[in-house]
Coordinates of C-alpha atoms in Angstrom, one line a residue:
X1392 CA 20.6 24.3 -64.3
X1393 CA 19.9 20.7 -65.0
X1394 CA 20.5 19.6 -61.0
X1395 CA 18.3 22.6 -60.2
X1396 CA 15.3 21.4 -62.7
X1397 CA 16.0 17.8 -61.1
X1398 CA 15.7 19.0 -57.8
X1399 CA 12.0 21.0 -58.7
X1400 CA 10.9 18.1 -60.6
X1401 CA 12.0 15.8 -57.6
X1402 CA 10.2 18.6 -55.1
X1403 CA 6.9 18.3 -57.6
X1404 CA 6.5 15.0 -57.8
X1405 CA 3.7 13.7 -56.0
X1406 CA 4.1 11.0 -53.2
X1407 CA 4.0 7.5 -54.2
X1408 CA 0.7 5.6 -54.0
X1409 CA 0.1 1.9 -52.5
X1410 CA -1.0 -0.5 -55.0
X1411 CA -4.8 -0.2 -55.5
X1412 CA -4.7 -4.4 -55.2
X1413 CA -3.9 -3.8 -51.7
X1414 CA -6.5 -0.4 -51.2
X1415 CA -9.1 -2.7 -52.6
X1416 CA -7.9 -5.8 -50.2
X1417 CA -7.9 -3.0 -46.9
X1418 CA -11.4 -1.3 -47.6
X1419 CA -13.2 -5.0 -48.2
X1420 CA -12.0 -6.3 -45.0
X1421 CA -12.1 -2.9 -43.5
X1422 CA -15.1 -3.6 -40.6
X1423 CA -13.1 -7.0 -39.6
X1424 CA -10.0 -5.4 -39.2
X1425 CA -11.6 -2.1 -37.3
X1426 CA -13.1 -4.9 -34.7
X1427 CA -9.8 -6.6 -34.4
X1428 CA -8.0 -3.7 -33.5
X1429 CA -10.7 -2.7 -31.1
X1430 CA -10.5 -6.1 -29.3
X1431 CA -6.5 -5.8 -28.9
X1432 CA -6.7 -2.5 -27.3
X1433 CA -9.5 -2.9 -24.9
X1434 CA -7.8 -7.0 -24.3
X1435 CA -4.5 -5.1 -23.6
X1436 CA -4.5 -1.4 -22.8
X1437 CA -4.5 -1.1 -19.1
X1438 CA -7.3 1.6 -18.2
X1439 CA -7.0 3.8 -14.9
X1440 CA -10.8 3.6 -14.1
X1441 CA -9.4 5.7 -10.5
X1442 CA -10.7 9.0 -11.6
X1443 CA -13.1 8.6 -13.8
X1444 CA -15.0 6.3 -16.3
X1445 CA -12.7 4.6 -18.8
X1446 CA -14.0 4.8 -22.3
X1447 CA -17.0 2.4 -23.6
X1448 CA -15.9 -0.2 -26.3
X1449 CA -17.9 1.5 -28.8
X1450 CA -15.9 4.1 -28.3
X1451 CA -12.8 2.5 -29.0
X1452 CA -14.2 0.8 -32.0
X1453 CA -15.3 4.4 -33.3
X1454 CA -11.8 5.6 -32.6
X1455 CA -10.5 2.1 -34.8
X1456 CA -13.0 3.1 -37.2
X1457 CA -11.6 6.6 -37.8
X1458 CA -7.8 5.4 -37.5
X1459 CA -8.4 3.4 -40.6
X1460 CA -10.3 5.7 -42.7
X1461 CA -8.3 8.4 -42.2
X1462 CA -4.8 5.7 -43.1
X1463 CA -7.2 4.5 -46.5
X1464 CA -8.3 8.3 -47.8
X1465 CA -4.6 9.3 -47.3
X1466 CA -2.8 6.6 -49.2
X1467 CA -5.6 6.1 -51.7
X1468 CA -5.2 9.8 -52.6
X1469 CA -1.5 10.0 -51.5
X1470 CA -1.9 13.2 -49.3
X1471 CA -1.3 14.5 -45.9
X1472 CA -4.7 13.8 -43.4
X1473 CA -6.5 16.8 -42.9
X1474 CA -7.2 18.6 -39.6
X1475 CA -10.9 17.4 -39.7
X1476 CA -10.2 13.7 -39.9
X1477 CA -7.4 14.4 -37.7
X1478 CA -9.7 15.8 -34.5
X1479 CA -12.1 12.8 -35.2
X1480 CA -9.8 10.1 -34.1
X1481 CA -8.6 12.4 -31.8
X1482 CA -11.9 12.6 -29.3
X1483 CA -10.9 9.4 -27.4
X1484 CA -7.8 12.0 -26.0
X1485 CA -10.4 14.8 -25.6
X1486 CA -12.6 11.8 -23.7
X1487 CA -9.7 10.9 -21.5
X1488 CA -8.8 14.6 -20.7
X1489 CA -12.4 15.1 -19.8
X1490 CA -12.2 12.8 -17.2
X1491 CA -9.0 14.2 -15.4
X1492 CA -7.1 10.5 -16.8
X1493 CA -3.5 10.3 -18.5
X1494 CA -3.2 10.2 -22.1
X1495 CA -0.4 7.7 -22.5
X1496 CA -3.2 4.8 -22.3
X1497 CA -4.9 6.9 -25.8
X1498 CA -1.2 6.3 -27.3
X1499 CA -1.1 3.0 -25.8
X1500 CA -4.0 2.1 -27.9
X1501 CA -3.3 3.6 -31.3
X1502 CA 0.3 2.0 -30.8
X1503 CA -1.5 -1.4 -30.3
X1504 CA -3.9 -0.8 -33.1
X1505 CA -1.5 0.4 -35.5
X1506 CA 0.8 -2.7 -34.9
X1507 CA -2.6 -4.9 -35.1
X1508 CA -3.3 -3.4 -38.8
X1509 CA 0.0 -3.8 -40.0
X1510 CA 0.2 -7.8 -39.6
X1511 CA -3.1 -7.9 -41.0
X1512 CA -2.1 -6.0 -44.0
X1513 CA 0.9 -8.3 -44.3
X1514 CA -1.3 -11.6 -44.0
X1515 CA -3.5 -10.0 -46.2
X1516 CA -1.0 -9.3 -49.0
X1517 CA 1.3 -12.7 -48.6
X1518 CA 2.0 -14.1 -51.7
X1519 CA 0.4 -11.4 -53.5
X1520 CA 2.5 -10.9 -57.0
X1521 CA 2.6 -6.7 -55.8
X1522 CA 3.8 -7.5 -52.9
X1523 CA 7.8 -6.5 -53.9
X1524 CA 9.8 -5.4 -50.4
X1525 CA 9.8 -1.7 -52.1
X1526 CA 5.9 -1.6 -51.8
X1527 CA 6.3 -3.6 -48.5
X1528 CA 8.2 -0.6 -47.2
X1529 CA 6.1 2.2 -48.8
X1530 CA 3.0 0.1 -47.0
X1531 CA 5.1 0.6 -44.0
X1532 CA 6.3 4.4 -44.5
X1533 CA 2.7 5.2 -44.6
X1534 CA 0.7 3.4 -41.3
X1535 CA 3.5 4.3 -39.2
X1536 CA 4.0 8.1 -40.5
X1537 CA -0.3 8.3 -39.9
X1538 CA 0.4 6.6 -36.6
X1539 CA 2.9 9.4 -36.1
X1540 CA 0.3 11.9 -37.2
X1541 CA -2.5 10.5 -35.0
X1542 CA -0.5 10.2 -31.8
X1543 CA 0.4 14.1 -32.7
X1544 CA -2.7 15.5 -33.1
X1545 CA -3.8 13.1 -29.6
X1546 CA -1.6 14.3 -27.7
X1547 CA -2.1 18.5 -28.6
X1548 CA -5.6 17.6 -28.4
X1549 CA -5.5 16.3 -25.4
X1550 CA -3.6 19.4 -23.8
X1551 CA -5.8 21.8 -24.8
X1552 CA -9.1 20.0 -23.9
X1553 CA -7.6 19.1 -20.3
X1554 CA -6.4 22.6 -19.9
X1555 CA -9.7 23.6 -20.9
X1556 CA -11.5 21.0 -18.5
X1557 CA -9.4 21.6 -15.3
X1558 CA -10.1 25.6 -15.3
X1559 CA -13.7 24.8 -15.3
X1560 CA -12.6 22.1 -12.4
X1561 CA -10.7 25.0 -10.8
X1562 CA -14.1 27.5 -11.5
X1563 CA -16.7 25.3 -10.1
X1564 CA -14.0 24.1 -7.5
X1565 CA -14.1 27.6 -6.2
X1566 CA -17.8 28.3 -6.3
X1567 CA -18.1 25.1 -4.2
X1568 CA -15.5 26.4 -1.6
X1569 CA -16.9 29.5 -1.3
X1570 CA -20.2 28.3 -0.7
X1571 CA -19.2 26.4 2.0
X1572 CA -17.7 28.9 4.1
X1573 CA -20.2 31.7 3.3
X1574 CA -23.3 29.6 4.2
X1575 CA -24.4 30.3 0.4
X1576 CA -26.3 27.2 -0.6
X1577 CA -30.2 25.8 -0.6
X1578 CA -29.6 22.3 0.2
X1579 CA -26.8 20.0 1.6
X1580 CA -27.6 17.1 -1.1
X1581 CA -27.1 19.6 -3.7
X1582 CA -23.9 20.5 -2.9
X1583 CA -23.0 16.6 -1.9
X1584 CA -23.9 16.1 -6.1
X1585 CA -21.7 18.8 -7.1
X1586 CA -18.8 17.8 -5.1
X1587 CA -19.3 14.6 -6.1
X1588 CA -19.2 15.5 -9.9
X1589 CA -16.0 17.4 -9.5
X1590 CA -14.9 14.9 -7.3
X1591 CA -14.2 16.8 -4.5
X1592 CA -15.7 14.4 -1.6
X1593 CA -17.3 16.6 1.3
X1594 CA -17.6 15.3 5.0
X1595 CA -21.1 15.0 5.7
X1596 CA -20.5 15.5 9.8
X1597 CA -18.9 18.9 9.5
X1598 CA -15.2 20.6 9.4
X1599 CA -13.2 22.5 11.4
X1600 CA -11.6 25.5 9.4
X1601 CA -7.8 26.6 9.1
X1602 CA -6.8 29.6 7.7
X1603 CA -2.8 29.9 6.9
X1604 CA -0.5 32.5 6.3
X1605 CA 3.5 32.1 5.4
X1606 CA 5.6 34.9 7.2
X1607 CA 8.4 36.3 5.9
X1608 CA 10.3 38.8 8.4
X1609 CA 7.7 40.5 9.6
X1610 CA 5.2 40.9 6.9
X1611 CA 2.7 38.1 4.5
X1612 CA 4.4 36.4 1.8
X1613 CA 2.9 38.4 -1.1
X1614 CA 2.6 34.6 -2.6
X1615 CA 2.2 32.8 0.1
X1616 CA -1.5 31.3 0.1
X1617 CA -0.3 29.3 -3.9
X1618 CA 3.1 28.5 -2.5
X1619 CA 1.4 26.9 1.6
X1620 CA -0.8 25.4 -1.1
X1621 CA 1.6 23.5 -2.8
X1622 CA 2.8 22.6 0.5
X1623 CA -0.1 21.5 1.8
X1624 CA -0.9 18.9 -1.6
X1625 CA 2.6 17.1 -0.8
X1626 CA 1.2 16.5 3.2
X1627 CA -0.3 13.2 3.5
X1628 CA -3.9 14.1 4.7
X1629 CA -7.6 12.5 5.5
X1630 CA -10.0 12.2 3.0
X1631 CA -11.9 14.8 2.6
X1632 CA -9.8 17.6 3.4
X1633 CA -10.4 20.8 1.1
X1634 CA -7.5 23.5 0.8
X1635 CA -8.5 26.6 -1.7
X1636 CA -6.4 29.7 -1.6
X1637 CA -8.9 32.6 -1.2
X1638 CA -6.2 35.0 -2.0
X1639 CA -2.6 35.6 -3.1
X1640 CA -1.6 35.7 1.1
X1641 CA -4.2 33.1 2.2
X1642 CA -4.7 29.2 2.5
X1643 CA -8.1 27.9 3.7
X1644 CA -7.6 24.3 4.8
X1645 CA -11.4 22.7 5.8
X1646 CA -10.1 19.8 8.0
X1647 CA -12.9 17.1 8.4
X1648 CA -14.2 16.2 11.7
X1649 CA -17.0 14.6 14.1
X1650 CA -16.4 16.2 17.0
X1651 CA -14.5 19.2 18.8
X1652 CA -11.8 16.8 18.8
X1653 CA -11.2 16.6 15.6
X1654 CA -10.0 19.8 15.7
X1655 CA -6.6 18.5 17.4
X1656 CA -6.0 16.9 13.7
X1657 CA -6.5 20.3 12.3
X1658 CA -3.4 21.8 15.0
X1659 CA -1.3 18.8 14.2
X1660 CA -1.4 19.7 10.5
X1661 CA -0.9 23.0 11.0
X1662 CA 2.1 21.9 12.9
X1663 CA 3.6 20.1 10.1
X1664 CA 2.7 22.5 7.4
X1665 CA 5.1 25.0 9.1
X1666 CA 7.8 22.7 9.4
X1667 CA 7.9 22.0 5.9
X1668 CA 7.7 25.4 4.4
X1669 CA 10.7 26.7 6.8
X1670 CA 13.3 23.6 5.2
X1671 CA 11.5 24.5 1.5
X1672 CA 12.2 28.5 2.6
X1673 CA 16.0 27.5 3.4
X1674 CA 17.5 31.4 3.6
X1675 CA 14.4 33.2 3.2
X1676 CA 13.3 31.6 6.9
X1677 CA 10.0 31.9 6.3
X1678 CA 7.3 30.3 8.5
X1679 CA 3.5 29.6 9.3
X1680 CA 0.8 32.1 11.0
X1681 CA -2.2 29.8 11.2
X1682 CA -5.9 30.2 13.1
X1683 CA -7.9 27.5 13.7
X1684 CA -11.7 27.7 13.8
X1685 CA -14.2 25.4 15.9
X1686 CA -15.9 22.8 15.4
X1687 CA -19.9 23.2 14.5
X1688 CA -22.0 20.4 13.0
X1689 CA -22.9 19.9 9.4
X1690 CA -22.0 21.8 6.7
X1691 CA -23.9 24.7 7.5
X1692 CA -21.4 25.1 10.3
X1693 CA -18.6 25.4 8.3
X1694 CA -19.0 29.2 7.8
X1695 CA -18.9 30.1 11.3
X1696 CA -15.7 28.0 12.3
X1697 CA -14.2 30.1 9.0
X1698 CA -15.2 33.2 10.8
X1699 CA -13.4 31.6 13.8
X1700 CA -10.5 30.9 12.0
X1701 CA -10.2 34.6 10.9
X1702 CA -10.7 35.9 14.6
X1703 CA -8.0 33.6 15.6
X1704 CA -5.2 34.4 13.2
X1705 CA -5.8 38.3 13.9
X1706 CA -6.0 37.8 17.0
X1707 CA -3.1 36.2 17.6
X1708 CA -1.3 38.2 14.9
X1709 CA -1.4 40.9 17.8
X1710 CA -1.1 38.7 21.0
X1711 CA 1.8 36.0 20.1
X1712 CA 3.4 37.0 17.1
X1713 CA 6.1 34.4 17.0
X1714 CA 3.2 31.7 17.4
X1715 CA 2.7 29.8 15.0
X1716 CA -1.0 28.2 15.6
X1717 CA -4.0 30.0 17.6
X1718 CA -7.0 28.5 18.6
X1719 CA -9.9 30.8 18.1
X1720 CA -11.2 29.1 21.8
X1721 CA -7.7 30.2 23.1
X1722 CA -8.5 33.8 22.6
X1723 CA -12.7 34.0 23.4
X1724 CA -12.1 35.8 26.5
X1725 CA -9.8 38.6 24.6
X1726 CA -12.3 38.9 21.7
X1727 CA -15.3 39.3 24.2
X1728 CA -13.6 42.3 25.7
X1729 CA -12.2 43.7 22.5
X1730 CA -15.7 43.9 20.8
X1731 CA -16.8 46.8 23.6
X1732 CA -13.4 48.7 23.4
X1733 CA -14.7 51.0 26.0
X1734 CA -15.1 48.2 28.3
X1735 CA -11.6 47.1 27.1
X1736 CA -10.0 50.1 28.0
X1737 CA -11.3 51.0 31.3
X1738 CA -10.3 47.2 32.2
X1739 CA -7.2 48.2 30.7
X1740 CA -6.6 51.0 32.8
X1741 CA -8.0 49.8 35.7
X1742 CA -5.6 47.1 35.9
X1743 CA -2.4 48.6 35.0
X1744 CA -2.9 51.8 36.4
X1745 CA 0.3 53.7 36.9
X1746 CA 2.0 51.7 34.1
X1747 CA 0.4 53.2 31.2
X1748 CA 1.5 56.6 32.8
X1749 CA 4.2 58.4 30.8
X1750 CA 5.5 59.8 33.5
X1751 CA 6.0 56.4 35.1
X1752 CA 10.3 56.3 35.1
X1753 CA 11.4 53.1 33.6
X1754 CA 7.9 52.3 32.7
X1755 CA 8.4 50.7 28.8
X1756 CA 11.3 48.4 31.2
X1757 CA 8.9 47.5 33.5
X1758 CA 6.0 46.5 31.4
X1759 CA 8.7 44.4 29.1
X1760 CA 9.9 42.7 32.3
X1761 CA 6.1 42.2 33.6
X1762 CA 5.4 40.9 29.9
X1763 CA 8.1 38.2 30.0
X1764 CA 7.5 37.2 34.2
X1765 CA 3.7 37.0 33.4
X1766 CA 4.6 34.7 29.9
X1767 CA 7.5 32.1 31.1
X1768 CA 6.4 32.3 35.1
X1769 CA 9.6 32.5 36.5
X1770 CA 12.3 34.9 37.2
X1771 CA 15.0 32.7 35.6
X1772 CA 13.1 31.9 32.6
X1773 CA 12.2 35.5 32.1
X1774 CA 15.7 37.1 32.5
X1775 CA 16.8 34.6 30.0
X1776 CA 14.1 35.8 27.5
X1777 CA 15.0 39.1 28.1
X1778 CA 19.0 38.7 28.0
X1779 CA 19.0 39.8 31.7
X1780 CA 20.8 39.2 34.7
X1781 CA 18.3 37.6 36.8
X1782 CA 19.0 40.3 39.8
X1783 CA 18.0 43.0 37.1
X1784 CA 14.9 40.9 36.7
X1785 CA 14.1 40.6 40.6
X1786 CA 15.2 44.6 41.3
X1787 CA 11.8 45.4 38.2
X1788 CA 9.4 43.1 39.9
X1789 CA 10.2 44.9 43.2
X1790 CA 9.6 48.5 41.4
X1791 CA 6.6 46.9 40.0
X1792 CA 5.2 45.6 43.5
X1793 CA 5.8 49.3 44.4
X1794 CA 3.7 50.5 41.3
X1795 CA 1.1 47.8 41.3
X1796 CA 0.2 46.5 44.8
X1797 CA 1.5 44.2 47.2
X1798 CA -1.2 42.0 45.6
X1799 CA 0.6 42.0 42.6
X1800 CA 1.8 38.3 43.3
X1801 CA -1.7 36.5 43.6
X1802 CA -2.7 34.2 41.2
X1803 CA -5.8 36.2 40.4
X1804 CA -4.2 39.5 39.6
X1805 CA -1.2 37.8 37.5
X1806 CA -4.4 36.6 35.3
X1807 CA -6.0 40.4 35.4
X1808 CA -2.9 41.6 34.4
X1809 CA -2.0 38.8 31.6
X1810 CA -5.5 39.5 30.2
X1811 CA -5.1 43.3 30.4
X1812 CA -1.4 43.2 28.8
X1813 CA -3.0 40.8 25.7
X1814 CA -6.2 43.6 25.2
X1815 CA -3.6 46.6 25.3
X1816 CA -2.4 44.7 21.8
X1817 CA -6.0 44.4 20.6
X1818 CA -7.0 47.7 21.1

């Protein structure tokens, strides 16, 4: 019973206080030591000014300021800092988070501060008849445990104003995107002065659009517009390119550019993005289904190589599955013909003719065989594609000079029929 009534005495006893000598010593010289401190961290502390402006001195006085207030009220009234005095010498983390910075310089600083109080309380105190190494230590329990606090409540601040600030970022981010390739905006300068506060730079002479699937098997990765993104941010890229996934499936890439041939840039990356997310796949071989707008002047433009881009990746969804980049210029011709499907199929008919007749024997052989002879251009190329012994291969084009027409083998009808086999897909 006695060891338990020692224990709840020792549990009831209130914290020990610092010697009011020294309390009294700390608040008189309270401004000089606040500016002192400032000048250390803003003399020392190495600020990023990259992304955004680094905070003002006054701010950093302020910040001092409230660091030492909150160190005096707690040891003069020997309790724990409360959440208000904690958030105020908190805002230079909320300040830092606002403008997309690190918080380690914040710590940096109170570190530097706090070690820039304690000497001056120590030269302050030197020689003083209270000064005993017990309330030396005490002195020292209590700016390193509110240094401890401080750096605490910093850092949770901190998270949750950043995480706060970058889903606006990632809000207005979107709006801008998708007023860009919507047309949906008054004025150019406007939109230049948004970008520019979320610093998102924009191209002034135009962009050509890229819109990016990954492929797994034979379907879209149910993920795949966050994960290509993720992809895309580790590719090294020109300044100003823009990637926003539109949806789950879908990556958007607005590749800047001057002139149409810019847009060779835009088929390069493309090119790379697929190579990396096949070796990040590994097992799950997936790849990249990309269409690639053109380019149009100006921002304004920007909407119509989208729609471009869209064509293209549909387009070729349907005419070269296995490809991994279409050019919506590649497929104008098919697109033209496709938009009157009337027109599509009587040039459909017309040039295939017997072909598309079930009754045709051997005809789902002969179109294969046609397919791959028209693609590769050779008979040895195409019995390789279609595992084929080339005789096979020469025996079809014979039944299909039979079917088609001894014109079959001039250069014009090879393109009539190319173009006719690509339109049978669209339609």
């Amino acid at each position: 019973m006695a060891r338990a009534a020692t224990r709840v005495a020792a549990k009831s006893k209130p914290p020990s206080q610092l010697p009011p000598a020294l309390m009294a010593e700390l608040e008189r010289r309270r401004a000089g030591l606040a500016r002192h401190m400032a000048r250390a961290v803003v003399a020392v502390v190495h600020w990023d000014d990259s992304t955004g402006v680094p905070p003002q001195r006054e701010a950093i006085a302020k910040a001092c300021e409230a660091g030492l207030d909150l160190f005096l009220a707690t040891a003069r009234e020997a309790r724990p800092a409360t959440p208000e005095e904690l958030r105020r010498v908190a805002q230079l983390g909320i300040l830092q988070a606002r403008s997309s910075q690190s918080v380690e310089p914040i710590l940096a600083a109170y570190r530097i501060a706090a070690r820039v109080a304690w000497e001056e309380i120590l030269r302050a105190w030197r020689g003083h008849p209270e000064a005993t190494p017990e309330a030396i230590m005490l002195t020292a329990n209590y700016v390193f445990a509110a240094l401890d606090q401080v750096a605490a409540e910093v850092t949770k601040t901190y998270l949750h104003a950043r995480e706060q600030h970058m889903q606006r970022g990632t809000r207005a981010r979107a709006r801008l995107f998708h007023a860009l390739i919507s047309d949906n905006f008054d004025s150019e300068l406007e939109l230049q002065k948004q970008a520019l506060a979320l610093n998102m730079p924009i191209a002034a002479g135009g962009y050509v659009a890229v819109v990016s699937k990954l492929v797994i098997g034979n379907r879209d990765g149910a993920r795949g517009g966050e994960a290509l993104a993720e992809v895309a941010g580790s590719l090294e890229t020109p300044r100003g390119v823009i990637h926003h996934v539109t949806d789950p499936t879908t990556l958007v890439t607005l590749w800047p550019a001057e002139s149409a041939k810019d847009g060779e840039g835009a088929r390069q990356f493309v090119t790379q993005l697929h190579k990396e997310a096949v070796e990040r796949s590994g097992a799950a071989r997936a790849r990249v289904r990309a269409g690639v707008g053109g380019y149009h002047p100006g921002l304004r433009g920007i909407s119509r190589s989208y729609l471009e881009a869209q064509q293209a990746i549909e387009a070729g969804r349907k005419l070269r599955p296995e490809a991994v980049s279409h050019g919506h210029d590649e497929v104008i011709p098919h697109l033209v013909l496709a938009q009157n499907p009337r027109l599509a199929e009587r040039f459909v008919a017309y040039s295939l003719g017997p072909l598309l007749d079930p009754k045709t024997r051997g005809r789902e052989q002969l179109l294969e065989t046609l397919e791959a002879y028209l693609d590769h251009g050779s008979v040895k190329d195409a019995a390789a594609a279609l595992n084929l012994h080339r005789h096979t291969v020469l025996y079809r084009l014979d039944k299909l000079r039979d079917v088609l027409g001894p014109e079959f083998d001039s250069p014009a009808s090879r393109l009539r029929l190319h173009l006719a086999l690509d339109l049978r897909r669209l339609i």
